[in-house]
PDB file of C-alpha atoms and ligand atoms in Angstrom:
ATOM      1  CA  MET A   1       0.000   0.000   0.000  1.00 74.00           C
ATOM      2  CA  LEU A   2       2.746   2.394   1.029  1.00 77.00           C
ATOM      3  CA  ILE A   3       4.546   1.887  -2.283  1.00 78.00           C
ATOM      4  CA  LEU A   4       1.422   1.994  -4.456  1.00 78.00           C
ATOM      5  CA  ALA A   5      -0.202   5.027  -2.853  1.00 81.00           C
ATOM      6  CA  PRO A   6       2.335   7.639  -4.145  1.00 81.00           C
ATOM      7  CA  LEU A   7       2.266   6.036  -7.604  1.00 74.00           C
ATOM      8  CA  PHE A   8      -1.507   6.184  -7.664  1.00 74.00           C
ATOM      9  CA  ALA A   9      -1.505   9.801  -6.477  1.00 78.00           C
ATOM     10  CA  ALA A  10       1.060  10.783  -9.156  1.00 75.00           C
ATOM     11  CA  ARG A  11      -1.159   9.208 -11.833  1.00 76.00           C
ATOM     12  CA  MET A  12      -4.082  11.359 -10.688  1.00 82.00           C
ATOM     13  CA  VAL A  13      -2.194  14.624 -10.410  1.00 86.00           C
ATOM     14  CA  LYS A  14      -1.544  15.169 -14.134  1.00 85.00           C
ATOM     15  CA  PRO A  15      -5.186  14.788 -15.279  1.00 88.00           C
ATOM     16  CA  ILE A  16      -6.430  16.933 -12.395  1.00 90.00           C
ATOM     17  CA  ARG A  17      -3.941  19.654 -13.334  1.00 90.00           C
ATOM     18  CA  ALA A  18      -5.121  19.436 -16.969  1.00 89.00           C
ATOM     19  CA  LEU A  19      -8.727  19.884 -15.813  1.00 90.00           C
ATOM     20  CA  GLN A  20      -7.725  22.794 -13.583  1.00 91.00           C
ATOM     21  CA  ASP A  21      -5.914  24.520 -16.475  1.00 90.00           C
ATOM     22  CA  GLY A  22      -8.902  23.900 -18.755  1.00 89.00           C
ATOM     23  CA  ALA A  23     -11.303  25.373 -16.161  1.00 91.00           C
ATOM     24  CA  ARG A  24      -9.057  28.431 -15.824  1.00 91.00           C
ATOM     25  CA  GLU A  25      -9.138  29.001 -19.593  1.00 88.00           C
ATOM     26  CA  ILE A  26     -12.953  28.787 -19.518  1.00 88.00           C
ATOM     27  CA  GLU A  27     -13.023  31.298 -16.675  1.00 86.00           C
ATOM     28  CA  ARG A  28     -11.033  33.660 -18.933  1.00 81.00           C
ATOM     29  CA  GLY A  29     -13.671  33.229 -21.642  1.00 80.00           C
ATOM     30  CA  ASN A  30     -11.585  30.988 -23.877  1.00 82.00           C
ATOM     31  CA  PHE A  31     -13.822  28.063 -24.841  1.00 84.00           C
ATOM     32  CA  ALA A  32     -11.655  26.773 -27.673  1.00 83.00           C
ATOM     33  CA  GLY A  33      -9.201  24.743 -25.527  1.00 83.00           C
ATOM     34  CA  ARG A  34      -9.637  21.014 -24.864  1.00 87.00           C
ATOM     35  CA  VAL A  35      -8.065  18.716 -22.257  1.00 87.00           C
ATOM     36  CA  ALA A  36      -6.279  15.540 -23.363  1.00 89.00           C
ATOM     37  CA  ILE A  37      -6.524  12.829 -20.690  1.00 86.00           C
ATOM     38  CA  LYS A  38      -5.579   9.318 -21.691  1.00 87.00           C
ATOM     39  CA  THR A  39      -5.835   7.235 -18.519  1.00 85.00           C
ATOM     40  CA  ASP A  40      -8.318   4.662 -19.761  1.00 85.00           C
ATOM     41  CA  ASP A  41     -10.527   5.100 -16.686  1.00 87.00           C
ATOM     42  CA  GLU A  42     -13.114   7.435 -15.111  1.00 88.00           C
ATOM     43  CA  LEU A  43     -10.674  10.334 -15.312  1.00 87.00           C
ATOM     44  CA  GLU A  44     -10.549  10.025 -19.089  1.00 89.00           C
ATOM     45  CA  GLU A  45     -14.375   9.999 -19.130  1.00 91.00           C
ATOM     46  CA  LEU A  46     -14.387  13.117 -16.958  1.00 92.00           C
ATOM     47  CA  GLY A  47     -12.014  14.763 -19.444  1.00 91.00           C
ATOM     48  CA  GLU A  48     -14.364  13.915 -22.306  1.00 93.00           C
ATOM     49  CA  SER A  49     -17.342  15.370 -20.411  1.00 93.00           C
ATOM     50  CA  PHE A  50     -15.309  18.494 -19.755  1.00 92.00           C
ATOM     51  CA  ASN A  51     -14.550  18.820 -23.476  1.00 92.00           C
ATOM     52  CA  HIS A  52     -18.248  18.405 -24.343  1.00 94.00           C
ATOM     53  CA  MET A  53     -19.119  21.128 -21.861  1.00 93.00           C
ATOM     54  CA  ALA A  54     -16.454  23.455 -23.373  1.00 92.00           C
ATOM     55  CA  ALA A  55     -17.827  22.785 -26.880  1.00 92.00           C
ATOM     56  CA  GLY A  56     -21.359  23.584 -25.664  1.00 93.00           C
ATOM     57  CA  LEU A  57     -20.211  26.822 -24.062  1.00 92.00           C
ATOM     58  CA  LYS A  58     -18.376  27.802 -27.241  1.00 89.00           C
ATOM     59  CA  GLN A  59     -21.549  27.273 -29.241  1.00 91.00           C
ATOM     60  CA  LEU A  60     -23.533  29.384 -26.764  1.00 91.00           C
ATOM     61  CA  GLN A  61     -20.943  32.146 -26.979  1.00 86.00           C
ATOM     62  CA  GLU A  62     -21.181  32.125 -30.776  1.00 86.00           C
ATOM     63  CA  LEU A  63     -24.976  32.292 -30.622  1.00 89.00           C
ATOM     64  CA  LYS A  64     -24.813  35.185 -28.158  1.00 87.00           C
ATOM     65  CA  ASN A  65     -22.369  37.043 -30.428  1.00 85.00           C
ATOM     66  CA  GLU A  66     -24.514  36.427 -33.479  1.00 85.00           C
ATOM     67  CA  PHE A  67     -27.612  37.668 -31.644  1.00 89.00           C
ATOM     68  CA  THR A  68     -25.858  40.802 -30.357  1.00 87.00           C
ATOM     69  CA  PHE A  69     -24.451  41.506 -33.804  1.00 85.00           C
ATOM     70  CA  ILE A  70     -27.813  41.177 -35.568  1.00 89.00           C
ATOM     71  CA  ALA A  71     -29.696  43.159 -32.893  1.00 89.00           C
ATOM     72  CA  ALA A  72     -27.172  46.017 -32.943  1.00 88.00           C
ATOM     73  CA  HIS A  73     -27.038  46.002 -36.727  1.00 87.00           C
ATOM     74  CA  GLU A  74     -30.821  46.175 -37.025  1.00 91.00           C
ATOM     75  CA  LEU A  75     -30.967  48.982 -34.444  1.00 91.00           C
ATOM     76  CA  ARG A  76     -28.443  51.067 -36.350  1.00 90.00           C
ATOM     77  CA  THR A  77     -30.743  51.699 -39.319  1.00 91.00           C
ATOM     78  CA  PRO A  78     -33.615  53.356 -37.414  1.00 93.00           C
ATOM     79  CA  VAL A  79     -31.354  55.429 -35.130  1.00 94.00           C
ATOM     80  CA  THR A  80     -29.382  56.684 -38.129  1.00 94.00           C
ATOM     81  CA  ALA A  81     -32.642  57.561 -39.887  1.00 95.00           C
ATOM     82  CA  ILE A  82     -33.814  59.505 -36.811  1.00 95.00           C
ATOM     83  CA  LYS A  83     -30.503  61.404 -36.812  1.00 95.00           C
ATOM     84  CA  GLY A  84     -30.930  62.306 -40.496  1.00 95.00           C
ATOM     85  CA  PHE A  85     -34.498  63.541 -40.117  1.00 95.00           C
ATOM     86  CA  LEU A  86     -33.687  65.476 -36.939  1.00 94.00           C
ATOM     87  CA  SER A  87     -30.826  67.269 -38.732  1.00 94.00           C
ATOM     88  CA  MET A  88     -33.244  68.232 -41.500  1.00 95.00           C
ATOM     89  CA  VAL A  89     -35.721  69.596 -38.958  1.00 94.00           C
ATOM     90  CA  PHE A  90     -32.945  71.574 -37.207  1.00 93.00           C
ATOM     91  CA  GLU A  91     -31.775  72.957 -40.536  1.00 92.00           C
ATOM     92  CA  GLY A  92     -35.285  74.318 -41.111  1.00 91.00           C
ATOM     93  CA  ASP A  93     -36.233  71.953 -43.967  1.00 91.00           C
ATOM     94  CA  ALA A  94     -39.664  71.485 -42.369  1.00 88.00           C
ATOM     95  CA  GLY A  95     -40.122  75.200 -41.731  1.00 90.00           C
ATOM     96  CA  ALA A  96     -38.743  77.519 -39.075  1.00 91.00           C
ATOM     97  CA  ILE A  97     -38.537  75.940 -35.627  1.00 91.00           C
ATOM     98  CA  SER A  98     -39.523  77.879 -32.550  1.00 93.00           C
ATOM     99  CA  GLU A  99     -37.298  78.172 -29.461  1.00 93.00           C
ATOM    100  CA  LYS A 100     -39.822  76.076 -27.555  1.00 94.00           C
ATOM    101  CA  LEU A 101     -39.701  73.249 -30.134  1.00 93.00           C
ATOM    102  CA  LYS A 102     -35.898  73.421 -30.146  1.00 93.00           C
ATOM    103  CA  GLN A 103     -35.882  73.002 -26.379  1.00 94.00           C
ATOM    104  CA  TYR A 104     -37.895  69.804 -26.770  1.00 94.00           C
ATOM    105  CA  LEU A 105     -35.919  68.476 -29.716  1.00 94.00           C
ATOM    106  CA  ASP A 106     -32.418  69.075 -28.315  1.00 94.00           C
ATOM    107  CA  PRO A 107     -32.644  66.281 -25.705  1.00 93.00           C
ATOM    108  CA  VAL A 108     -34.089  63.965 -28.388  1.00 95.00           C
ATOM    109  CA  ARG A 109     -31.042  64.629 -30.556  1.00 94.00           C
ATOM    110  CA  GLN A 110     -28.643  64.079 -27.628  1.00 92.00           C
ATOM    111  CA  ALA A 111     -30.354  60.860 -26.567  1.00 93.00           C
ATOM    112  CA  ASN A 112     -30.303  59.604 -30.150  1.00 94.00           C
ATOM    113  CA  ASP A 113     -26.577  60.395 -30.491  1.00 92.00           C
ATOM    114  CA  ARG A 114     -25.912  58.386 -27.321  1.00 91.00           C
ATOM    115  CA  LEU A 115     -27.933  55.513 -28.726  1.00 93.00           C
ATOM    116  CA  ILE A 116     -25.915  55.596 -31.960  1.00 93.00           C
ATOM    117  CA  GLN A 117     -22.673  55.545 -29.954  1.00 91.00           C
ATOM    118  CA  LEU A 118     -23.904  52.616 -27.865  1.00 92.00           C
ATOM    119  CA  VAL A 119     -25.073  50.633 -30.903  1.00 93.00           C
ATOM    120  CA  ASN A 120     -21.762  51.258 -32.686  1.00 92.00           C
ATOM    121  CA  ASP A 121     -19.738  50.232 -29.613  1.00 90.00           C
ATOM    122  CA  ILE A 122     -21.766  47.042 -29.156  1.00 91.00           C
ATOM    123  CA  LEU A 123     -21.277  46.222 -32.843  1.00 90.00           C
ATOM    124  CA  GLU A 124     -17.517  46.648 -32.494  1.00 89.00           C
ATOM    125  CA  ILE A 125     -17.441  44.383 -29.425  1.00 89.00           C
ATOM    126  CA  ALA A 126     -19.503  41.712 -31.177  1.00 87.00           C
ATOM    127  CA  ARG A 127     -17.159  41.960 -34.181  1.00 86.00           C
ATOM    128  CA  SER A 128     -14.127  41.657 -31.939  1.00 85.00           C
ATOM    129  CA  GLU A 129     -15.512  38.631 -30.057  1.00 81.00           C
ATOM    130  CA  ALA A 130     -16.393  36.909 -33.304  1.00 80.00           C
ATOM    131  CA  GLY A 131     -12.877  37.611 -34.645  1.00 81.00           C
ATOM    132  CA  ARG A 132     -14.389  39.921 -37.264  1.00 81.00           C
ATOM    133  CA  LEU A 133     -12.672  43.129 -36.170  1.00 86.00           C
ATOM    134  CA  LYS A 134     -10.563  43.854 -39.242  1.00 87.00           C
ATOM    135  CA  VAL A 135      -7.635  46.235 -39.341  1.00 92.00           C
ATOM    136  CA  GLU A 136      -5.368  46.697 -42.332  1.00 93.00           C
ATOM    137  CA  VAL A 137      -2.115  48.447 -41.561  1.00 96.00           C
ATOM    138  CA  SER A 138      -0.129  50.601 -43.961  1.00 97.00           C
ATOM    139  CA  PRO A 139       2.288  53.531 -43.501  1.00 97.00           C
ATOM    140  CA  THR A 140       0.197  56.273 -41.877  1.00 97.00           C
ATOM    141  CA  ASP A 141       0.864  59.907 -41.031  1.00 97.00           C
ATOM    142  CA  MET A 142       0.423  60.093 -37.249  1.00 97.00           C
ATOM    143  CA  GLU A 143       0.826  63.866 -37.003  1.00 96.00           C
ATOM    144  CA  LYS A 144      -1.936  64.494 -39.557  1.00 96.00           C
ATOM    145  CA  CYS A 145      -4.285  62.105 -37.728  1.00 97.00           C
ATOM    146  CA  VAL A 146      -3.671  63.874 -34.408  1.00 97.00           C
ATOM    147  CA  ARG A 147      -4.152  67.329 -35.945  1.00 97.00           C
ATOM    148  CA  ASP A 148      -7.412  66.252 -37.680  1.00 96.00           C
ATOM    149  CA  ILE A 149      -8.803  64.901 -34.415  1.00 96.00           C
ATOM    150  CA  LEU A 150      -7.773  67.995 -32.465  1.00 96.00           C
ATOM    151  CA  ILE A 151      -9.746  70.150 -34.912  1.00 95.00           C
ATOM    152  CA  GLU A 152     -12.774  67.858 -34.520  1.00 95.00           C
ATOM    153  CA  LEU A 153     -12.612  67.847 -30.722  1.00 95.00           C
ATOM    154  CA  LYS A 154     -11.847  71.553 -30.211  1.00 95.00           C
ATOM    155  CA  PRO A 155     -15.543  72.500 -29.735  1.00 94.00           C
ATOM    156  CA  LEU A 156     -15.865  69.844 -26.989  1.00 94.00           C
ATOM    157  CA  ALA A 157     -12.729  71.204 -25.272  1.00 97.00           C
ATOM    158  CA  ASP A 158     -13.867  74.838 -25.682  1.00 97.00           C
ATOM    159  CA  GLU A 159     -17.150  74.046 -23.910  1.00 95.00           C
ATOM    160  CA  LYS A 160     -15.110  73.264 -20.760  1.00 96.00           C
ATOM    161  CA  LYS A 161     -12.346  75.796 -21.472  1.00 97.00           C
ATOM    162  CA  ILE A 162      -9.825  72.970 -21.687  1.00 98.00           C
ATOM    163  CA  SER A 163      -6.598  73.710 -23.532  1.00 98.00           C
ATOM    164  CA  LEU A 164      -5.529  71.102 -26.083  1.00 98.00           C
ATOM    165  CA  GLN A 165      -1.749  71.088 -26.437  1.00 97.00           C
ATOM    166  CA  TYR A 166       0.112  69.144 -29.090  1.00 97.00           C
ATOM    167  CA  GLU A 167       3.845  68.669 -28.681  1.00 95.00           C
ATOM    168  CA  ALA A 168       4.515  67.344 -32.173  1.00 92.00           C
ATOM    169  CA  MET A 169       8.026  65.971 -32.758  1.00 89.00           C
ATOM    170  CA  PRO A 170       9.959  67.167 -35.776  1.00 88.00           C
ATOM    171  CA  ASP A 171       9.986  64.528 -38.540  1.00 89.00           C
ATOM    172  CA  ILE A 172       7.620  62.046 -36.930  1.00 93.00           C
ATOM    173  CA  PRO A 173       8.074  58.806 -38.856  1.00 93.00           C
ATOM    174  CA  GLN A 174       5.050  57.133 -40.394  1.00 96.00           C
ATOM    175  CA  VAL A 175       3.519  54.365 -38.294  1.00 97.00           C
ATOM    176  CA  LEU A 176       2.028  51.034 -39.347  1.00 97.00           C
ATOM    177  CA  ALA A 177      -1.661  51.600 -38.739  1.00 97.00           C
ATOM    178  CA  ASP A 178      -5.150  51.530 -40.181  1.00 96.00           C
ATOM    179  CA  GLU A 179      -5.818  55.259 -40.633  1.00 96.00           C
ATOM    180  CA  LEU A 180      -9.535  55.200 -39.795  1.00 93.00           C
ATOM    181  CA  ARG A 181      -8.941  53.004 -36.763  1.00 94.00           C
ATOM    182  CA  LEU A 182      -5.998  55.142 -35.625  1.00 97.00           C
ATOM    183  CA  LYS A 183      -8.290  58.162 -35.686  1.00 95.00           C
ATOM    184  CA  GLU A 184     -10.829  56.255 -33.559  1.00 94.00           C
ATOM    185  CA  ILE A 185      -8.084  55.433 -31.053  1.00 97.00           C
ATOM    186  CA  ILE A 186      -6.842  59.035 -30.786  1.00 97.00           C
ATOM    187  CA  THR A 187     -10.441  60.298 -30.589  1.00 96.00           C
ATOM    188  CA  ASN A 188     -11.217  57.994 -27.686  1.00 96.00           C
ATOM    189  CA  PHE A 189      -8.142  58.944 -25.648  1.00 98.00           C
ATOM    190  CA  VAL A 190      -8.447  62.686 -26.282  1.00 98.00           C
ATOM    191  CA  SER A 191     -12.230  62.844 -25.801  1.00 97.00           C
ATOM    192  CA  ASN A 192     -11.874  60.906 -22.516  1.00 97.00           C
ATOM    193  CA  ALA A 193      -9.135  63.312 -21.391  1.00 98.00           C
ATOM    194  CA  ILE A 194     -11.589  66.173 -22.051  1.00 97.00           C
ATOM    195  CA  LYS A 195     -14.681  64.458 -20.611  1.00 96.00           C
ATOM    196  CA  TYR A 196     -13.044  63.314 -17.369  1.00 97.00           C
ATOM    197  CA  ASN A 197     -11.466  66.689 -16.740  1.00 97.00           C
ATOM    198  CA  ASN A 198     -12.321  69.858 -14.831  1.00 96.00           C
ATOM    199  CA  GLU A 199     -13.195  73.187 -16.377  1.00 96.00           C
ATOM    200  CA  GLY A 200     -10.035  75.029 -17.319  1.00 97.00           C
ATOM    201  CA  GLY A 201      -7.924  71.843 -17.378  1.00 97.00           C
ATOM    202  CA  TRP A 202      -5.401  70.764 -19.995  1.00 98.00           C
ATOM    203  CA  VAL A 203      -4.782  67.836 -22.337  1.00 98.00           C
ATOM    204  CA  LYS A 204      -1.316  67.222 -23.790  1.00 98.00           C
ATOM    205  CA  ILE A 205      -0.502  64.931 -26.677  1.00 98.00           C
ATOM    206  CA  SER A 206       3.124  63.999 -27.234  1.00 97.00           C
ATOM    207  CA  HIS A 207       5.281  61.348 -28.917  1.00 97.00           C
ATOM    208  CA  GLU A 208       8.441  59.504 -28.102  1.00 96.00           C
ATOM    209  CA  LEU A 209      10.510  57.372 -30.428  1.00 95.00           C
ATOM    210  CA  LYS A 210      11.963  54.157 -28.970  1.00 92.00           C
ATOM    211  CA  ASP A 211      13.929  52.162 -31.580  1.00 90.00           C
ATOM    212  CA  ASN A 212      11.318  51.165 -34.141  1.00 94.00           C
ATOM    213  CA  ILE A 213       8.329  52.029 -31.953  1.00 97.00           C
ATOM    214  CA  LEU A 214       6.465  55.318 -31.706  1.00 97.00           C
ATOM    215  CA  VAL A 215       4.841  55.899 -28.318  1.00 98.00           C
ATOM    216  CA  THR A 216       1.990  58.411 -28.259  1.00 98.00           C
ATOM    217  CA  SER A 217       0.828  59.776 -24.915  1.00 98.00           C
ATOM    218  CA  VAL A 218      -2.367  61.609 -24.053  1.00 98.00           C
ATOM    219  CA  ALA A 219      -2.024  63.240 -20.637  1.00 98.00           C
ATOM    220  CA  ASP A 220      -4.593  65.222 -18.677  1.00 98.00           C
ATOM    221  CA  ASN A 221      -4.860  66.913 -15.296  1.00 98.00           C
ATOM    222  CA  GLY A 222      -8.415  65.698 -14.772  1.00 97.00           C
ATOM    223  CA  PHE A 223     -10.216  63.449 -12.307  1.00 96.00           C
ATOM    224  CA  GLY A 224      -7.801  60.512 -12.401  1.00 97.00           C
ATOM    225  CA  MET A 225      -8.911  57.129 -11.051  1.00 97.00           C
ATOM    226  CA  SER A 226      -8.552  55.300  -7.744  1.00 96.00           C
ATOM    227  CA  ARG A 227      -6.303  52.216  -7.556  1.00 96.00           C
ATOM    228  CA  GLU A 228      -9.323  49.924  -7.482  1.00 96.00           C
ATOM    229  CA  GLU A 229     -10.813  51.581 -10.553  1.00 96.00           C
ATOM    230  CA  GLN A 230      -7.528  51.377 -12.421  1.00 97.00           C
ATOM    231  CA  LYS A 231      -7.641  47.559 -12.238  1.00 96.00           C
ATOM    232  CA  LYS A 232     -10.897  47.527 -14.195  1.00 95.00           C
ATOM    233  CA  VAL A 233     -10.270  50.257 -16.716  1.00 96.00           C
ATOM    234  CA  PHE A 234     -10.120  47.995 -19.790  1.00 95.00           C
ATOM    235  CA  GLU A 235     -13.130  45.901 -18.774  1.00 92.00           C
ATOM    236  CA  LYS A 236     -16.331  46.118 -20.803  1.00 89.00           C
ATOM    237  CA  PHE A 237     -18.876  48.589 -19.368  1.00 90.00           C
ATOM    238  CA  PHE A 238     -16.491  49.873 -16.669  1.00 93.00           C
ATOM    239  CA  ARG A 239     -17.235  53.453 -15.587  1.00 94.00           C
ATOM    240  CA  SER A 240     -15.527  55.208 -12.693  1.00 94.00           C
ATOM    241  CA  ASP A 241     -17.489  56.655  -9.778  1.00 92.00           C
ATOM    242  CA  ALA A 242     -16.570  60.177 -10.892  1.00 90.00           C
ATOM    243  CA  ALA A 243     -18.012  59.476 -14.359  1.00 91.00           C
ATOM    244  CA  LYS A 244     -21.257  58.230 -12.832  1.00 89.00           C
ATOM    245  CA  ILE A 245     -21.573  60.868 -10.099  1.00 88.00           C
ATOM    246  CA  LYS A 246     -20.949  63.715 -12.529  1.00 88.00           C
ATOM    247  CA  SER A 247     -23.365  62.117 -15.055  1.00 86.00           C
ATOM    248  CA  ILE A 248     -20.802  62.227 -17.865  1.00 91.00           C
ATOM    249  CA  GLN A 249     -22.161  60.471 -20.931  1.00 87.00           C
ATOM    250  CA  GLY A 250     -20.428  57.280 -21.968  1.00 89.00           C
ATOM    251  CA  THR A 251     -20.843  53.554 -22.528  1.00 89.00           C
ATOM    252  CA  GLY A 252     -17.748  52.152 -20.805  1.00 92.00           C
ATOM    253  CA  LEU A 253     -16.881  50.325 -24.031  1.00 92.00           C
ATOM    254  CA  GLY A 254     -14.460  52.744 -25.689  1.00 93.00           C
ATOM    255  CA  LEU A 255     -11.240  51.700 -23.943  1.00 96.00           C
ATOM    256  CA  PHE A 256     -11.976  47.997 -24.381  1.00 93.00           C
ATOM    257  CA  ILE A 257     -12.340  48.520 -28.138  1.00 93.00           C
ATOM    258  CA  THR A 258      -9.372  50.912 -28.306  1.00 96.00           C
ATOM    259  CA  LYS A 259      -7.080  48.376 -26.636  1.00 96.00           C
ATOM    260  CA  GLU A 260      -8.215  45.645 -29.046  1.00 93.00           C
ATOM    261  CA  LEU A 261      -7.575  47.924 -32.018  1.00 95.00           C
ATOM    262  CA  VAL A 262      -4.072  48.927 -30.887  1.00 97.00           C
ATOM    263  CA  GLU A 263      -3.154  45.306 -30.200  1.00 96.00           C
ATOM    264  CA  LYS A 264      -4.474  44.256 -33.614  1.00 94.00           C
ATOM    265  CA  MET A 265      -2.065  46.771 -35.131  1.00 96.00           C
ATOM    266  CA  GLY A 266       0.786  45.175 -33.201  1.00 96.00           C
ATOM    267  CA  GLY A 267       0.966  47.786 -30.428  1.00 97.00           C
ATOM    268  CA  LYS A 268       0.312  48.037 -26.704  1.00 98.00           C
ATOM    269  CA  VAL A 269      -1.716  50.308 -24.411  1.00 98.00           C
ATOM    270  CA  TRP A 270      -0.787  51.299 -20.852  1.00 98.00           C
ATOM    271  CA  PHE A 271      -1.572  54.135 -18.490  1.00 98.00           C
ATOM    272  CA  SER A 272      -0.840  55.792 -15.189  1.00 98.00           C
ATOM    273  CA  SER A 273      -3.361  57.674 -13.112  1.00 98.00           C
ATOM    274  CA  GLU A 274      -3.679  59.398  -9.791  1.00 97.00           C
ATOM    275  CA  GLU A 275      -7.018  60.213  -8.248  1.00 96.00           C
ATOM    276  CA  GLY A 276      -7.662  63.949  -8.323  1.00 95.00           C
ATOM    277  CA  GLN A 277      -4.422  64.613 -10.226  1.00 96.00           C
ATOM    278  CA  GLY A 278      -4.831  63.280 -13.742  1.00 97.00           C
ATOM    279  CA  THR A 279      -4.237  60.405 -16.124  1.00 98.00           C
ATOM    280  CA  THR A 280      -1.843  59.576 -18.943  1.00 98.00           C
ATOM    281  CA  PHE A 281      -2.727  56.960 -21.533  1.00 98.00           C
ATOM    282  CA  ASN A 282       0.080  55.706 -23.796  1.00 98.00           C
ATOM    283  CA  PHE A 283      -0.039  53.538 -26.876  1.00 98.00           C
ATOM    284  CA  SER A 284       2.730  52.201 -29.048  1.00 98.00           C
ATOM    285  CA  LEU A 285       2.775  51.478 -32.766  1.00 98.00           C
ATOM    286  CA  ARG A 286       5.527  50.122 -34.986  1.00 97.00           C
ATOM    287  CA  ILE A 287       7.068  52.641 -37.332  1.00 96.00           C
ATOM    288  CA  ALA A 288       6.957  51.966 -41.050  1.00 95.00           C
ATOM    289  CA  SER A 289      10.525  51.473 -42.260  1.00 79.00           C
TER     290      SER A 289
HETATM  291  P1  LIG B   1     -16.759  55.848 -21.694  1.00 86.00           P
HETATM  292  O1  LIG B   1     -15.914  57.083 -21.774  1.00 86.00           O
HETATM  293  O2  LIG B   1     -17.733  55.727 -22.819  1.00 86.00           O
HETATM  294  O3  LIG B   1     -17.394  55.659 -20.343  1.00 86.00           O
HETATM  295  P2  LIG B   1     -14.302  54.302 -21.916  1.00 86.00           P
HETATM  296  O4  LIG B   1     -14.161  52.821 -22.085  1.00 86.00           O
HETATM  297  O5  LIG B   1     -13.641  55.164 -22.915  1.00 86.00           O
HETATM  298  O6  LIG B   1     -15.855  54.549 -21.843  1.00 86.00           O
HETATM  299  O7  LIG B   1     -13.749  54.654 -20.475  1.00 86.00           O
HETATM  300  C1  LIG B   1     -14.141  53.846 -19.368  1.00 86.00           C
HETATM  301  C2  LIG B   1     -14.074  54.642 -18.088  1.00 86.00           C
HETATM  302  O8  LIG B   1     -12.702  54.889 -17.736  1.00 86.00           O
HETATM  303  C3  LIG B   1     -14.720  56.008 -18.152  1.00 86.00           C
HETATM  304  O9  LIG B   1     -16.108  55.943 -17.924  1.00 86.00           O
HETATM  305  C4  LIG B   1     -13.983  56.759 -17.045  1.00 86.00           C
HETATM  306  O10 LIG B   1     -14.570  56.462 -15.798  1.00 86.00           O
HETATM  307  C5  LIG B   1     -12.584  56.137 -17.083  1.00 86.00           C
HETATM  308  N1  LIG B   1     -11.630  56.975 -17.855  1.00 86.00           N
HETATM  309  C6  LIG B   1     -11.278  56.823 -19.136  1.00 86.00           C
HETATM  310  N2  LIG B   1     -10.375  57.747 -19.503  1.00 86.00           N
HETATM  311  C7  LIG B   1     -10.155  58.520 -18.408  1.00 86.00           C
HETATM  312  C8  LIG B   1      -9.324  59.655 -18.133  1.00 86.00           C
HETATM  313  N3  LIG B   1      -8.531  60.214 -19.070  1.00 86.00           N
HETATM  314  N4  LIG B   1      -9.361  60.166 -16.874  1.00 86.00           N
HETATM  315  C9  LIG B   1     -10.140  59.618 -15.910  1.00 86.00           C
HETATM  316  N5  LIG B   1     -10.959  58.567 -16.112  1.00 86.00           N
HETATM  317  C10 LIG B   1     -10.967  58.014 -17.351  1.00 86.00           C
END
């Protein structure tokens, strides 16, 4: 017994470890992995049951993604139509609009814009989870992208008297990026730096070249985030207490998508933040040689 017991225990350890690793992968949302247990006994049967369960979960995940994708896609048509018609009304195509009517229609327009943002974000997440988030990289002019976005976001910054500062480097090399996606990334970081900032604050965009990598940083002296909040910042639907208390509009999906996009282009995203002091988000992209 004394000799056989350790041997028996050793034979059990490997399959149990395999099951533990498999369960951990499932916990992380990866349902594609399978365990391989060849012990010719109940443990092997348990392994097979585990694999069946993983396959079932994978199928459920695919169904959920498909449903989300179709629902969001179908929602996009009516909300875009509402936006179009509202713009026509505001432009006076249906006759002059009174101040009173404008007061009623303004919140409708704002609510509809939020709905469009939410639908678009959910579509991007569904695409990313289904492996359908496509990015095609080619040499891209980073400085031009930043300048275009700064022009677009200036009205948002002006509303809160926030100064947008761009410390462009001389001769910034082109980066390997998908131009449209790169603009989405910059927009998200800069608009967050404006949104989660105090009146009269600042936002600084700068670059640093490290070998064949260009690091772009978006720094602000805004609300910052607590240590606990920082752990969750890239999670879907995460919103800090400050964002909720101050009723700042948002979906909590932007950073999740942004991180996916940067990583798809071969880069990384990281940040530092101090509550009440400010936040700096950085992202790296390979330079086009
Ligand atoms: P959204 O802005 O739509 O809520 P994001 O995914 O872009 O979604 O951001 C998630 C959350 O992270 C925000 O709601 C906010 O609480 C926090 N956050 C993002 N950027 C900053 C920043 N520059 N400063 C402070 N908090 C930020």
